[in-house]
Amino acid sequence: PQLAAPQLATSNPTLTTVALDKPFCMFDSSLSPNKSYSVYLYAMMESAVAGSSPVTDHGGKALNSTFQQTSGGRLSPYKAAVFSVPNCASPPDPADVGDVNKVADVLKQHLFRVGDDGTCLYDPNFLDVCNPPLAPDTTYRFKYTLVDNTDGIMKDQTLWSDPIKTRRVKLPMKIDTWPGRRSGGMIVITSILSVFLFLLLSGFLASVFSTVKGLEDSSVETRHVPQTVQHGEPRPQEGSE
């Protein structure tokens, strides 16, 4: 198994998934007419030691070990997927990836994403092969096997893949926020928001200043109310007639 081409799977691997090319034309020499076959994909952590990790029992039957039974691949390989043997005579055309009407089918035919099911571990009614998320910052190996659907005997197998490591979670303080790492659109949006915030604060301060100024003017007018002086009538002089 190999990592899918970057044109088909960007950011591969991710924190919890690994996209692999399906085994086109790998098992053609082992196929017999009038027989039904399936491809089993096994996964395990690098720490489980690939060289001493068989995927069959003593009778040659393919193992059905689950994610839970192997502690997520820490102890031994687990069966991560079962799918039909890819048709070597008519592989998908990578050029169809550019067609929005065909891209989903092309990706489904061409690759398999390990760790793509986030619910199967917690669904008591789930009966299919469970393909739960992988562990971040962990190295895995993968293997394809050809299995006869009639008796479950493994007829052929690939080698274990090269070590493939999932991505590490980046701590917030280590994220580079320098503008040189940002796209042009992000810079434009940030600039517009900054200007908008400045105008909003300016309007708020102007409103507060206007309110305070109005209160001061009202107080001054109250203290300078004009007072009316009343004059008394003159008293009559004594002895006047």
Coordinates of C-alpha atoms in Angstrom, one line a residue:
P1 CA 0.0 0.0 0.0
Q2 CA 1.2 3.5 -0.9
L3 CA 0.0 7.0 0.0
A4 CA -2.5 8.4 -2.5
A5 CA -1.2 11.0 -5.0
P6 CA -1.4 14.6 -3.7
Q7 CA -3.6 15.4 -6.7
L8 CA -6.2 13.0 -5.3
A9 CA -5.8 13.5 -1.6
T10 CA -4.5 16.8 -0.3
S11 CA -3.1 17.1 3.2
N12 CA -2.4 13.4 3.4
P13 CA -1.9 12.0 6.0
T14 CA -4.1 14.1 8.3
L15 CA -4.2 14.0 12.1
T16 CA -6.4 10.9 12.1
T17 CA -6.6 9.5 8.5
V18 CA -4.4 8.1 5.8
A19 CA -5.5 7.9 2.2
L20 CA -4.1 4.9 0.3
D21 CA -4.2 3.8 -3.3
K22 CA -6.3 0.7 -3.9
P23 CA -4.4 -2.4 -5.2
F24 CA -5.1 -2.1 -8.9
C25 CA -3.6 -5.0 -10.9
M26 CA -1.8 -6.4 -7.8
F27 CA -3.7 -9.7 -7.5
D28 CA -4.6 -10.5 -11.1
S29 CA -2.3 -13.5 -11.3
S30 CA -3.9 -15.0 -8.2
L31 CA -7.5 -14.7 -9.4
S32 CA -9.3 -17.9 -10.6
P33 CA -12.3 -18.0 -12.9
N34 CA -15.7 -18.5 -11.3
K35 CA -14.4 -17.5 -7.9
S36 CA -15.4 -14.6 -5.7
Y37 CA -12.8 -12.6 -3.9
S38 CA -12.5 -9.6 -1.6
V39 CA -9.6 -7.4 -0.5
Y40 CA -8.9 -7.0 3.2
L41 CA -6.9 -4.1 4.4
Y42 CA -5.0 -4.5 7.7
A43 CA -3.6 -1.8 9.8
M44 CA -1.3 -1.7 12.8
M45 CA 1.0 0.6 14.7
E46 CA 4.7 0.5 13.9
S47 CA 5.4 -0.5 17.5
A48 CA 3.6 -3.9 16.9
V49 CA 6.6 -5.0 14.7
A50 CA 5.5 -5.7 11.1
G51 CA 7.8 -8.6 10.5
S52 CA 6.2 -10.8 13.1
S53 CA 2.6 -9.8 12.6
P54 CA 0.7 -12.5 10.6
V55 CA -2.8 -11.7 9.3
T56 CA -3.9 -15.4 9.1
D57 CA -4.5 -18.2 11.5
H58 CA -2.8 -21.6 11.4
G59 CA -5.2 -22.8 8.8
G60 CA -4.6 -19.9 6.4
K61 CA -7.8 -18.1 7.1
A62 CA -7.8 -14.3 7.2
L63 CA -8.0 -12.9 10.7
N64 CA -11.0 -10.8 11.7
S65 CA -9.3 -9.0 14.5
T66 CA -11.1 -5.7 15.3
F67 CA -9.9 -2.3 16.3
Q68 CA -11.0 -2.9 19.9
Q69 CA -9.4 -6.3 20.2
T70 CA -6.0 -5.0 19.2
S71 CA -6.1 -1.8 21.1
G72 CA -6.2 0.2 17.9
G73 CA -3.4 -1.8 16.3
R74 CA -1.0 -1.5 19.3
L75 CA -1.0 -5.3 19.9
S76 CA -1.4 -6.7 16.4
P77 CA -3.0 -6.0 13.0
Y78 CA -6.7 -5.3 12.8
K79 CA -9.0 -5.5 9.8
A80 CA -9.8 -1.9 8.8
A81 CA -11.7 -2.5 5.5
V82 CA -13.2 -5.0 3.1
F83 CA -13.9 -4.1 -0.5
S84 CA -14.2 -5.7 -4.0
V85 CA -11.1 -6.4 -6.0
P86 CA -10.4 -3.3 -8.2
N87 CA -10.9 -3.8 -11.9
C88 CA -7.5 -3.7 -13.5
A89 CA -9.0 -3.6 -17.0
S90 CA -10.7 -0.2 -16.4
P91 CA -9.0 1.8 -13.7
P92 CA -10.4 5.3 -13.0
D93 CA -9.1 8.2 -15.1
P94 CA -7.3 10.7 -12.9
A95 CA -8.3 13.4 -15.4
D96 CA -11.9 13.0 -14.2
V97 CA -11.0 14.5 -10.9
G98 CA -11.4 17.9 -12.5
D99 CA -15.1 17.1 -13.3
V100 CA -17.3 18.0 -10.3
N101 CA -19.8 15.4 -11.5
K102 CA -17.2 12.6 -11.5
V103 CA -14.7 13.4 -8.8
A104 CA -16.6 11.6 -5.9
D105 CA -16.8 8.4 -7.9
V106 CA -13.2 8.6 -9.0
L107 CA -11.9 9.1 -5.5
K108 CA -14.0 6.2 -4.2
Q109 CA -12.8 3.8 -6.9
H110 CA -9.1 4.9 -6.7
L111 CA -8.4 5.3 -3.0
F112 CA -9.4 4.2 0.5
R113 CA -9.2 6.5 3.5
V114 CA -8.1 4.6 6.7
G115 CA -9.7 6.1 9.9
D116 CA -12.6 7.7 8.1
D117 CA -15.4 6.4 10.4
G118 CA -15.9 8.4 13.6
T119 CA -19.1 6.7 14.8
C120 CA -18.7 2.9 14.4
L121 CA -17.0 2.4 17.8
Y122 CA -20.0 3.9 19.7
D123 CA -22.8 2.5 17.6
P124 CA -24.1 -0.8 19.2
N125 CA -25.9 -1.7 16.0
F126 CA -22.9 -1.3 13.7
L127 CA -22.1 -4.7 12.1
D128 CA -19.7 -3.8 9.3
V129 CA -15.9 -3.6 9.6
C130 CA -15.1 -0.7 11.9
N131 CA -12.6 1.9 10.5
P132 CA -12.3 4.4 13.4
P133 CA -9.9 7.4 13.4
L134 CA -6.2 6.8 13.8
A135 CA -4.1 8.3 16.6
P136 CA -2.4 11.6 15.9
D137 CA 1.4 11.7 15.7
T138 CA 1.6 7.9 15.4
T139 CA 3.4 5.7 12.8
Y140 CA 1.4 2.9 11.1
R141 CA 1.9 0.2 8.5
F142 CA -0.7 -1.3 6.2
K143 CA -1.2 -4.5 4.2
Y144 CA -3.6 -5.7 1.5
T145 CA -4.7 -9.3 1.2
L146 CA -6.7 -11.2 -1.3
V147 CA -9.3 -13.5 0.4
D148 CA -11.6 -16.2 -1.1
N149 CA -15.1 -15.3 -0.1
T150 CA -16.2 -19.0 -0.1
D151 CA -13.8 -20.3 2.6
G152 CA -12.1 -17.1 3.9
I153 CA -8.7 -18.4 2.9
M154 CA -6.1 -15.8 2.1
K155 CA -4.8 -16.4 -1.5
D156 CA -2.3 -13.5 -1.8
Q157 CA -1.0 -10.5 0.1
T158 CA 1.2 -7.5 -0.3
L159 CA 4.2 -6.6 1.8
W160 CA 3.6 -4.3 4.8
S161 CA 3.8 -0.7 3.7
D162 CA 6.6 1.7 4.6
P163 CA 6.0 3.5 7.9
I164 CA 3.4 6.2 7.5
K165 CA 3.0 8.7 10.3
T166 CA -0.2 10.8 11.0
R167 CA 0.3 14.5 11.7
R168 CA 1.0 16.0 15.0
V169 CA -1.4 18.4 16.7
K170 CA 0.1 21.9 16.6
L171 CA 0.0 23.9 19.8
P172 CA -1.7 27.3 19.5
M173 CA 1.4 29.2 20.7
K174 CA 3.4 27.6 17.9
I175 CA 1.1 28.7 15.1
D176 CA 2.8 31.2 12.9
T177 CA 0.7 34.3 12.7
W178 CA 3.1 36.5 10.6
P179 CA 1.3 38.2 7.7
G180 CA 3.7 36.7 5.3
R181 CA 2.1 33.3 5.9
R182 CA -1.4 34.6 5.3
S183 CA -3.2 34.7 2.0
G184 CA -4.0 38.0 0.3
G185 CA -7.7 37.5 1.0
M186 CA -7.1 37.1 4.8
I187 CA -5.0 40.3 4.8
V188 CA -7.7 42.3 3.0
I189 CA -10.4 41.0 5.4
T190 CA -8.3 41.8 8.4
S191 CA -7.6 45.3 7.1
I192 CA -11.3 46.0 6.5
L193 CA -12.2 44.8 9.9
S194 CA -9.5 47.0 11.5
V195 CA -10.8 50.1 9.7
F196 CA -14.4 49.2 10.6
L197 CA -13.4 48.8 14.3
F198 CA -11.6 52.2 14.2
L199 CA -14.6 54.0 12.8
L200 CA -16.9 52.3 15.3
L201 CA -14.7 53.4 18.2
S202 CA -14.4 56.9 16.8
G203 CA -18.2 57.2 16.6
F204 CA -18.6 55.9 20.1
L205 CA -16.1 58.4 21.5
A206 CA -17.7 61.3 19.6
S207 CA -21.1 60.3 20.9
V208 CA -19.8 60.2 24.5
F209 CA -18.0 63.6 24.1
S210 CA -21.2 65.2 22.7
T211 CA -23.3 63.9 25.6
V212 CA -20.8 65.2 28.2
K213 CA -20.5 68.6 26.5
G214 CA -24.3 68.9 26.5
L215 CA -24.5 68.1 30.2
E216 CA -21.8 70.8 31.0
D217 CA -23.6 73.5 29.0
S218 CA -26.9 72.7 30.7
S219 CA -25.2 73.1 34.1
V220 CA -23.6 76.5 33.2
E221 CA -27.0 77.9 32.1
T222 CA -28.6 76.8 35.4
R223 CA -26.0 78.6 37.5
H224 CA -26.4 82.0 35.6
V225 CA -30.2 82.5 35.8
P226 CA -30.8 86.4 35.8
Q227 CA -32.2 87.8 39.1
T228 CA -35.0 90.5 39.0
V229 CA -34.4 93.5 41.4
Q230 CA -37.6 94.9 42.9
H231 CA -37.6 98.7 43.9
G232 CA -39.9 99.9 46.8
E233 CA -42.2 103.0 46.4
P234 CA -40.7 106.3 47.9
R235 CA -41.9 107.2 51.4
P236 CA -43.8 110.5 51.8
Q237 CA -41.8 113.2 53.6
E238 CA -43.1 114.5 57.0
G239 CA -44.6 117.9 57.1
S240 CA -45.5 118.0 53.4
E241 CA -48.9 118.8 52.4

